[in-house]
Amino acid sequence: MLFNNRKAWKGMICMIIAVMTVSMLAACENKESAEKTDPGKVVATYKGGEITERELEAQKKIISFTSPEFAQLVNMSEFQKHMVMEKIAFKYLSSKAGEASKKEGEKQADQVLEQYHKNMKQYEKLLKDLNLTEEDLKEYLVQVSTAINDMTSKVTEDEIKGKFEATKQDYTVATFHHILIGLQYGDKKERTKEEALKIASDVKFQLDQGADFAEIAKKYSDDSASKDSGGLYESFILGMSNNKEFKEHVSTQPLHKINDPFESKIGYHIVKVDSRDETPYEKLTVEQKKMIQQTLAAAKIDNFMQNELKDVIQKIDLPEAAETPTSGTGTGNSGKDTPKAEGGNK
């Protein structure tokens, strides 16, 4: 989770999938109480608050727990700076939120914790190893959820409409047949672009000669989601695909015409569009509008982190830390692969 990577911090809520059992909390109660009474030195100050060493250590554990791929970085000095800045951002934003957003943030945090309590056993060892408590985990969840809820509440109807108009292609509903000649296929086998294009061109030739699309799809397509149904996608919302080239072709090519093979990052596609209907704003579902609203809320938090956070932070004074990635939460030796600190800007 690099500070200037919005996908990382957005994904944090989804990745928090476990908390400590009641018995584990009881076992750590005395130790945790001692830690609470000794917050350590202040490592950062901002308008309206501060971050202590204890909070920084808790943040390291949360990052190690929710994003194990970053666990080896949490003791690097520049990465710690990113963590502190993120902590400041969500503490500050959640403290400025309205009461409704705070209540909803608390509710959502409880729902996440309750949802994953039943799966606790598989995470118990990791939590013990990190000495991460439910209290710290919930505090983080509440802060992030509260900030996102508050920003969501500030998104206007006009903003939602504007975003829809800019991305209306994503709400087009199409029924089409699809054949993919993938660069990867079968049991992790690979083929070159040249090999894939040669097969795709042969498939197109057979279709032009009158071969049945469904039969050809079943024989050649590497699209596992539609292969067995003869390549059919019925009433497919184009925004469900993250393939830019694919969406562009399905939303623009003439109906009932089989296109020449076109390339995307995963291979070559052959498509025949049977029907295509644009969705007007008035026909959006409540869920679709909510998704647009949340996307805009995330953009507002992004803007705060890039352009406003630097004016909120007063001082960051971190303890000396390692300069090389290390395993777990230990320290390491000096090295060159240190993330570059960029403050609140990208």
CSV table of N, CA and C in Angstrom, one decimal, residues 103-227:
chain,number,residue,atom,x,y,z
A,103,LYS,N,-21.6,7.3,12.5
A,103,LYS,CA,-22.4,6.1,12.9
A,103,LYS,C,-22.4,5.0,11.8
A,104,GLU,N,-22.5,5.4,10.6
A,104,GLU,CA,-22.4,4.5,9.5
A,104,GLU,C,-21.1,3.8,9.4
A,105,GLY,N,-20.0,4.5,9.7
A,105,GLY,CA,-18.6,4.0,9.7
A,105,GLY,C,-18.5,2.9,10.8
A,106,GLU,N,-19.0,3.2,12.0
A,106,GLU,CA,-19.0,2.3,13.1
A,106,GLU,C,-19.8,1.0,12.7
A,107,LYS,N,-21.0,1.2,12.1
A,107,LYS,CA,-21.8,0.1,11.8
A,107,LYS,C,-21.1,-0.8,10.7
A,108,GLN,N,-20.5,-0.2,9.7
A,108,GLN,CA,-19.9,-1.0,8.7
A,108,GLN,C,-18.7,-1.7,9.2
A,109,ALA,N,-17.9,-1.1,10.1
A,109,ALA,CA,-16.8,-1.8,10.8
A,109,ALA,C,-17.3,-3.0,11.5
A,110,ASP,N,-18.3,-2.9,12.3
A,110,ASP,CA,-18.9,-4.0,13.0
A,110,ASP,C,-19.4,-5.1,12.1
A,111,GLN,N,-19.9,-4.7,11.0
A,111,GLN,CA,-20.4,-5.7,10.0
A,111,GLN,C,-19.3,-6.5,9.4
A,112,VAL,N,-18.2,-5.8,9.1
A,112,VAL,CA,-17.0,-6.5,8.6
A,112,VAL,C,-16.5,-7.5,9.6
A,113,LEU,N,-16.3,-7.0,10.8
A,113,LEU,CA,-15.8,-7.9,11.9
A,113,LEU,C,-16.7,-9.1,12.1
A,114,GLU,N,-18.0,-8.9,12.2
A,114,GLU,CA,-18.9,-9.9,12.4
A,114,GLU,C,-18.9,-10.9,11.3
A,115,GLN,N,-18.8,-10.4,10.0
A,115,GLN,CA,-18.8,-11.3,8.9
A,115,GLN,C,-17.7,-12.3,8.9
A,116,TYR,N,-16.5,-11.9,9.4
A,116,TYR,CA,-15.4,-12.7,9.3
A,116,TYR,C,-15.0,-13.4,10.6
A,117,HIS,N,-15.8,-13.2,11.7
A,117,HIS,CA,-15.5,-13.9,12.9
A,117,HIS,C,-15.6,-15.4,12.7
A,118,LYS,N,-16.6,-15.8,11.9
A,118,LYS,CA,-16.8,-17.3,11.8
A,118,LYS,C,-15.6,-17.9,11.0
A,119,ASN,N,-14.8,-17.2,10.3
A,119,ASN,CA,-13.7,-17.7,9.6
A,119,ASN,C,-12.4,-17.5,10.4
A,120,MET,N,-12.5,-17.2,11.7
A,120,MET,CA,-11.3,-16.7,12.5
A,120,MET,C,-10.2,-17.7,12.6
A,121,LYS,N,-10.5,-19.0,12.7
A,121,LYS,CA,-9.4,-20.0,13.0
A,121,LYS,C,-8.3,-19.9,12.0
A,122,GLN,N,-8.5,-19.7,10.7
A,122,GLN,CA,-7.5,-19.8,9.7
A,122,GLN,C,-6.6,-18.6,9.8
A,123,TYR,N,-7.0,-17.5,10.5
A,123,TYR,CA,-6.2,-16.3,10.6
A,123,TYR,C,-5.5,-16.2,12.0
A,124,GLU,N,-5.9,-17.0,12.9
A,124,GLU,CA,-5.5,-16.9,14.3
A,124,GLU,C,-4.0,-16.8,14.5
A,125,LYS,N,-3.3,-17.7,13.8
A,125,LYS,CA,-1.8,-17.7,14.0
A,125,LYS,C,-1.2,-16.4,13.5
A,126,LEU,N,-1.6,-15.9,12.4
A,126,LEU,CA,-1.1,-14.7,11.9
A,126,LEU,C,-1.3,-13.5,12.8
A,127,LEU,N,-2.5,-13.5,13.3
A,127,LEU,CA,-2.9,-12.4,14.3
A,127,LEU,C,-2.0,-12.5,15.5
A,128,LYS,N,-1.8,-13.7,16.0
A,128,LYS,CA,-1.0,-13.9,17.2
A,128,LYS,C,0.4,-13.5,16.9
A,129,ASP,N,0.9,-13.9,15.8
A,129,ASP,CA,2.3,-13.5,15.4
A,129,ASP,C,2.5,-12.0,15.3
A,130,LEU,N,1.5,-11.3,14.8
A,130,LEU,CA,1.6,-9.9,14.7
A,130,LEU,C,1.2,-9.1,16.0
A,131,ASN,N,0.6,-9.9,16.9
A,131,ASN,CA,0.1,-9.2,18.2
A,131,ASN,C,-0.9,-8.1,17.8
A,132,LEU,N,-1.8,-8.4,16.8
A,132,LEU,CA,-2.7,-7.4,16.4
A,132,LEU,C,-4.0,-7.6,17.1
A,133,THR,N,-4.6,-6.5,17.7
A,133,THR,CA,-5.8,-6.7,18.4
A,133,THR,C,-7.0,-6.2,17.6
A,134,GLU,N,-8.2,-6.7,18.0
A,134,GLU,CA,-9.4,-6.3,17.3
A,134,GLU,C,-9.7,-4.8,17.5
A,135,GLU,N,-9.2,-4.3,18.6
A,135,GLU,CA,-9.5,-2.9,18.9
A,135,GLU,C,-8.8,-2.0,17.9
A,136,ASP,N,-7.5,-2.3,17.6
A,136,ASP,CA,-6.7,-1.5,16.6
A,136,ASP,C,-7.3,-1.7,15.2
A,137,LEU,N,-7.7,-3.0,14.9
A,137,LEU,CA,-8.2,-3.2,13.6
A,137,LEU,C,-9.5,-2.5,13.4
A,138,LYS,N,-10.4,-2.5,14.4
A,138,LYS,CA,-11.7,-1.9,14.3
A,138,LYS,C,-11.5,-0.3,14.2
A,139,GLU,N,-10.6,0.2,14.9
A,139,GLU,CA,-10.3,1.6,14.9
A,139,GLU,C,-9.9,2.1,13.5
A,140,TYR,N,-9.1,1.3,12.8
A,140,TYR,CA,-8.7,1.6,11.5
A,140,TYR,C,-9.9,1.5,10.5
A,141,LEU,N,-10.6,0.4,10.7
A,141,LEU,CA,-11.8,0.2,9.8
A,141,LEU,C,-12.8,1.4,10.0
A,142,VAL,N,-13.0,1.8,11.2
A,142,VAL,CA,-14.0,2.9,11.4
A,142,VAL,C,-13.5,4.2,10.8
A,143,GLN,N,-12.2,4.5,10.9
A,143,GLN,CA,-11.7,5.7,10.4
A,143,GLN,C,-11.8,5.7,8.8
A,144,VAL,N,-11.4,4.6,8.2
A,144,VAL,CA,-11.5,4.6,6.7
A,144,VAL,C,-13.0,4.6,6.2
A,145,SER,N,-13.8,3.8,6.9
A,145,SER,CA,-15.2,3.8,6.5
A,145,SER,C,-15.9,5.1,6.7
A,146,THR,N,-15.6,5.7,7.8
A,146,THR,CA,-16.2,7.0,8.1
A,146,THR,C,-15.8,8.1,7.1
A,147,ALA,N,-14.5,8.1,6.7
A,147,ALA,CA,-14.0,9.1,5.8
A,147,ALA,C,-14.7,8.9,4.4
A,148,ILE,N,-14.8,7.6,4.0
A,148,ILE,CA,-15.4,7.3,2.7
A,148,ILE,C,-16.9,7.6,2.7
A,149,ASN,N,-17.6,7.3,3.8
A,149,ASN,CA,-19.0,7.6,3.9
A,149,ASN,C,-19.2,9.1,3.8
A,150,ASP,N,-18.4,9.9,4.5
A,150,ASP,CA,-18.5,11.3,4.5
A,150,ASP,C,-18.3,11.9,3.2
A,151,MET,N,-17.3,11.5,2.5
A,151,MET,CA,-17.0,12.0,1.1
A,151,MET,C,-18.2,11.6,0.2
A,152,THR,N,-18.7,10.4,0.4
A,152,THR,CA,-19.8,9.9,-0.5
A,152,THR,C,-21.0,10.8,-0.3
A,153,SER,N,-21.3,11.2,0.9
A,153,SER,CA,-22.4,12.1,1.2
A,153,SER,C,-22.3,13.5,0.6
A,154,LYS,N,-21.1,13.8,0.2
A,154,LYS,CA,-20.8,15.2,-0.4
A,154,LYS,C,-20.9,15.1,-1.9
A,155,VAL,N,-21.1,14.0,-2.5
A,155,VAL,CA,-21.2,13.9,-3.9
A,155,VAL,C,-22.6,14.3,-4.3
A,156,THR,N,-22.7,15.2,-5.3
A,156,THR,CA,-24.0,15.8,-5.7
A,156,THR,C,-24.6,15.0,-6.9
A,157,GLU,N,-25.9,15.2,-7.1
A,157,GLU,CA,-26.5,14.5,-8.2
A,157,GLU,C,-26.0,15.0,-9.5
A,158,ASP,N,-25.6,16.3,-9.6
A,158,ASP,CA,-25.0,16.8,-10.9
A,158,ASP,C,-23.7,16.1,-11.2
A,159,GLU,N,-22.9,15.8,-10.1
A,159,GLU,CA,-21.6,15.2,-10.3
A,159,GLU,C,-21.8,13.7,-10.7
A,160,ILE,N,-22.8,13.1,-10.2
A,160,ILE,CA,-23.1,11.7,-10.6
A,160,ILE,C,-23.5,11.7,-12.1
A,161,LYS,N,-24.4,12.6,-12.5
A,161,LYS,CA,-24.8,12.7,-13.9
A,161,LYS,C,-23.6,13.0,-14.8
A,162,GLY,N,-22.7,13.9,-14.4
A,162,GLY,CA,-21.6,14.2,-15.2
A,162,GLY,C,-20.7,13.0,-15.4
A,163,LYS,N,-20.4,12.2,-14.3
A,163,LYS,CA,-19.6,11.0,-14.4
A,163,LYS,C,-20.3,10.0,-15.3
A,164,PHE,N,-21.6,9.9,-15.2
A,164,PHE,CA,-22.3,8.9,-16.1
A,164,PHE,C,-22.1,9.3,-17.5
A,165,GLU,N,-22.3,10.6,-17.9
A,165,GLU,CA,-22.2,11.0,-19.3
A,165,GLU,C,-20.8,10.7,-19.8
A,166,ALA,N,-19.7,10.8,-18.9
A,166,ALA,CA,-18.4,10.6,-19.4
A,166,ALA,C,-18.0,9.1,-19.5
A,167,THR,N,-18.9,8.2,-18.9
A,167,THR,CA,-18.6,6.8,-18.9
A,167,THR,C,-19.8,6.0,-19.3
A,168,LYS,N,-20.7,6.6,-20.1
A,168,LYS,CA,-22.0,5.9,-20.4
A,168,LYS,C,-21.8,4.6,-21.2
A,169,GLN,N,-20.7,4.5,-21.9
A,169,GLN,CA,-20.4,3.3,-22.6
A,169,GLN,C,-20.5,2.1,-21.6
A,170,ASP,N,-20.0,2.3,-20.4
A,170,ASP,CA,-20.0,1.2,-19.4
A,170,ASP,C,-21.4,0.7,-19.1
A,171,TYR,N,-22.4,1.4,-19.3
A,171,TYR,CA,-23.8,1.0,-19.0
A,171,TYR,C,-24.6,0.5,-20.1
A,172,THR,N,-23.9,0.4,-21.3
A,172,THR,CA,-24.6,-0.2,-22.5
A,172,THR,C,-24.8,-1.7,-22.2
A,173,VAL,N,-25.9,-2.2,-22.6
A,173,VAL,CA,-26.2,-3.6,-22.4
A,173,VAL,C,-26.2,-4.3,-23.8
A,174,ALA,N,-25.4,-5.3,-23.9
A,174,ALA,CA,-25.2,-5.9,-25.2
A,174,ALA,C,-25.4,-7.5,-25.1
A,175,THR,N,-25.9,-8.0,-26.2
A,175,THR,CA,-25.9,-9.5,-26.4
A,175,THR,C,-25.0,-9.8,-27.6
A,176,PHE,N,-24.0,-10.7,-27.4
A,176,PHE,CA,-23.1,-10.9,-28.4
A,176,PHE,C,-22.5,-12.3,-28.3
A,177,HIS,N,-21.8,-12.7,-29.4
A,177,HIS,CA,-21.0,-14.0,-29.4
A,177,HIS,C,-19.6,-13.6,-29.5
A,178,HIS,N,-18.7,-14.4,-28.8
A,178,HIS,CA,-17.3,-14.0,-28.6
A,178,HIS,C,-16.4,-15.2,-28.7
A,179,ILE,N,-15.3,-15.1,-29.5
A,179,ILE,CA,-14.3,-16.1,-29.5
A,179,ILE,C,-13.0,-15.4,-29.1
A,180,LEU,N,-12.3,-16.0,-28.2
A,180,LEU,CA,-11.0,-15.5,-27.8
A,180,LEU,C,-9.9,-16.5,-28.1
A,181,ILE,N,-8.9,-16.1,-28.9
A,181,ILE,CA,-7.7,-16.9,-29.1
A,181,ILE,C,-6.6,-16.3,-28.2
A,182,GLY,N,-6.4,-16.9,-27.0
A,182,GLY,CA,-5.6,-16.3,-25.9
A,182,GLY,C,-4.1,-16.5,-26.1
A,183,LEU,N,-3.4,-15.5,-25.5
A,183,LEU,CA,-1.9,-15.7,-25.4
A,183,LEU,C,-1.6,-16.8,-24.4
A,184,GLN,N,-2.5,-17.0,-23.5
A,184,GLN,CA,-2.4,-18.1,-22.5
A,184,GLN,C,-3.7,-18.9,-22.7
A,185,TYR,N,-3.5,-20.3,-22.7
A,185,TYR,CA,-4.6,-21.1,-22.9
A,185,TYR,C,-4.4,-22.5,-22.2
A,186,GLY,N,-5.4,-23.3,-22.1
A,186,GLY,CA,-5.3,-24.6,-21.5
A,186,GLY,C,-4.7,-24.5,-20.1
A,187,ASP,N,-3.8,-25.5,-19.8
A,187,ASP,CA,-3.2,-25.6,-18.5
A,187,ASP,C,-1.9,-24.8,-18.5
A,188,LYS,N,-2.1,-23.4,-18.4
A,188,LYS,CA,-1.0,-22.5,-18.3
A,188,LYS,C,0.0,-22.6,-19.5
A,189,LYS,N,-0.6,-22.9,-20.7
A,189,LYS,CA,0.2,-23.0,-21.9
A,189,LYS,C,0.2,-21.5,-22.5
A,190,GLU,N,1.2,-21.3,-23.3
A,190,GLU,CA,1.4,-19.9,-23.9
A,190,GLU,C,1.6,-20.0,-25.4
A,191,ARG,N,1.2,-19.0,-26.1
A,191,ARG,CA,1.4,-18.9,-27.5
A,191,ARG,C,1.8,-17.4,-27.8
A,192,THR,N,2.6,-17.2,-28.9
A,192,THR,CA,3.0,-15.9,-29.3
A,192,THR,C,1.9,-15.2,-29.9
A,193,LYS,N,2.0,-13.8,-30.1
A,193,LYS,CA,1.0,-13.0,-30.7
A,193,LYS,C,0.8,-13.5,-32.2
A,194,GLU,N,2.0,-13.9,-32.8
A,194,GLU,CA,1.9,-14.3,-34.2
A,194,GLU,C,1.1,-15.6,-34.3
A,195,GLU,N,1.3,-16.5,-33.4
A,195,GLU,CA,0.6,-17.8,-33.4
A,195,GLU,C,-0.9,-17.6,-33.1
A,196,ALA,N,-1.2,-16.7,-32.2
A,196,ALA,CA,-2.6,-16.4,-31.8
A,196,ALA,C,-3.3,-15.7,-33.0
A,197,LEU,N,-2.6,-14.8,-33.7
A,197,LEU,CA,-3.3,-14.1,-34.8
A,197,LEU,C,-3.5,-15.1,-36.0
A,198,LYS,N,-2.6,-16.0,-36.2
A,198,LYS,CA,-2.7,-17.0,-37.3
A,198,LYS,C,-4.0,-17.9,-37.0
A,199,ILE,N,-4.2,-18.3,-35.8
A,199,ILE,CA,-5.3,-19.1,-35.4
A,199,ILE,C,-6.6,-18.3,-35.6
A,200,ALA,N,-6.6,-17.0,-35.1
A,200,ALA,CA,-7.7,-16.2,-35.2
A,200,ALA,C,-8.1,-15.9,-36.6
A,201,SER,N,-7.1,-15.7,-37.5
A,201,SER,CA,-7.4,-15.4,-38.9
A,201,SER,C,-8.0,-16.6,-39.5
A,202,ASP,N,-7.6,-17.8,-39.2
A,202,ASP,CA,-8.2,-19.0,-39.7
A,202,ASP,C,-9.6,-19.2,-39.2
A,203,VAL,N,-9.8,-18.9,-38.0
A,203,VAL,CA,-11.2,-18.9,-37.4
A,203,VAL,C,-12.1,-18.0,-38.2
A,204,LYS,N,-11.7,-16.8,-38.4
A,204,LYS,CA,-12.5,-15.8,-39.1
A,204,LYS,C,-12.7,-16.3,-40.5
A,205,PHE,N,-11.8,-16.9,-41.2
A,205,PHE,CA,-12.0,-17.4,-42.5
A,205,PHE,C,-13.1,-18.5,-42.5
A,206,GLN,N,-13.1,-19.4,-41.5
A,206,GLN,CA,-14.1,-20.4,-41.5
A,206,GLN,C,-15.5,-19.8,-41.2
A,207,LEU,N,-15.5,-18.8,-40.4
A,207,LEU,CA,-16.8,-18.1,-40.2
A,207,LEU,C,-17.3,-17.4,-41.4
A,208,ASP,N,-16.4,-16.8,-42.2
A,208,ASP,CA,-16.8,-16.2,-43.4
A,208,ASP,C,-17.3,-17.2,-44.5
A,209,GLN,N,-16.8,-18.4,-44.3
A,209,GLN,CA,-17.3,-19.4,-45.3
A,209,GLN,C,-18.6,-20.1,-44.8
A,210,GLY,N,-19.2,-19.6,-43.7
A,210,GLY,CA,-20.5,-20.1,-43.3
A,210,GLY,C,-20.5,-21.0,-42.2
A,211,ALA,N,-19.3,-21.2,-41.5
A,211,ALA,CA,-19.3,-22.1,-40.3
A,211,ALA,C,-20.1,-21.5,-39.2
A,212,ASP,N,-20.7,-22.4,-38.4
A,212,ASP,CA,-21.6,-22.0,-37.3
A,212,ASP,C,-20.7,-21.4,-36.2
A,213,PHE,N,-21.1,-20.1,-35.8
A,213,PHE,CA,-20.3,-19.4,-34.8
A,213,PHE,C,-20.2,-20.2,-33.5
A,214,ALA,N,-21.3,-20.7,-33.0
A,214,ALA,CA,-21.3,-21.5,-31.7
A,214,ALA,C,-20.4,-22.7,-31.8
A,215,GLU,N,-20.5,-23.4,-32.9
A,215,GLU,CA,-19.6,-24.6,-33.0
A,215,GLU,C,-18.1,-24.2,-33.0
A,216,ILE,N,-17.8,-23.2,-33.8
A,216,ILE,CA,-16.4,-22.7,-33.8
A,216,ILE,C,-16.0,-22.2,-32.5
A,217,ALA,N,-16.8,-21.6,-31.8
A,217,ALA,CA,-16.5,-21.1,-30.4
A,217,ALA,C,-16.1,-22.2,-29.5
A,218,LYS,N,-17.0,-23.3,-29.5
A,218,LYS,CA,-16.8,-24.4,-28.7
A,218,LYS,C,-15.5,-25.1,-29.0
A,219,LYS,N,-15.1,-25.1,-30.3
A,219,LYS,CA,-13.9,-25.8,-30.7
A,219,LYS,C,-12.6,-25.0,-30.5
A,220,TYR,N,-12.6,-23.6,-30.7
A,220,TYR,CA,-11.4,-22.9,-30.7
A,220,TYR,C,-11.3,-21.9,-29.5
A,221,SER,N,-12.4,-21.4,-28.9
A,221,SER,CA,-12.3,-20.3,-28.0
A,221,SER,C,-11.6,-20.6,-26.7
A,222,ASP,N,-10.8,-19.7,-26.2
A,222,ASP,CA,-10.1,-19.8,-24.9
A,222,ASP,C,-10.9,-19.0,-23.8
A,223,ASP,N,-12.0,-18.5,-24.2
A,223,ASP,CA,-12.9,-17.8,-23.2
A,223,ASP,C,-13.7,-18.8,-22.4
A,224,SER,N,-13.2,-19.2,-21.2
A,224,SER,CA,-13.8,-20.3,-20.4
A,224,SER,C,-15.2,-19.9,-20.0
A,225,ALA,N,-15.5,-18.6,-19.9
A,225,ALA,CA,-16.8,-18.2,-19.4
A,225,ALA,C,-17.9,-18.4,-20.4
A,226,SER,N,-17.6,-18.4,-21.7
A,226,SER,CA,-18.6,-18.5,-22.7
A,226,SER,C,-18.4,-19.7,-23.7
A,227,LYS,N,-17.3,-20.3,-23.6
A,227,LYS,CA,-16.9,-21.4,-24.6
A,227,LYS,C,-18.0,-22.5,-24.7
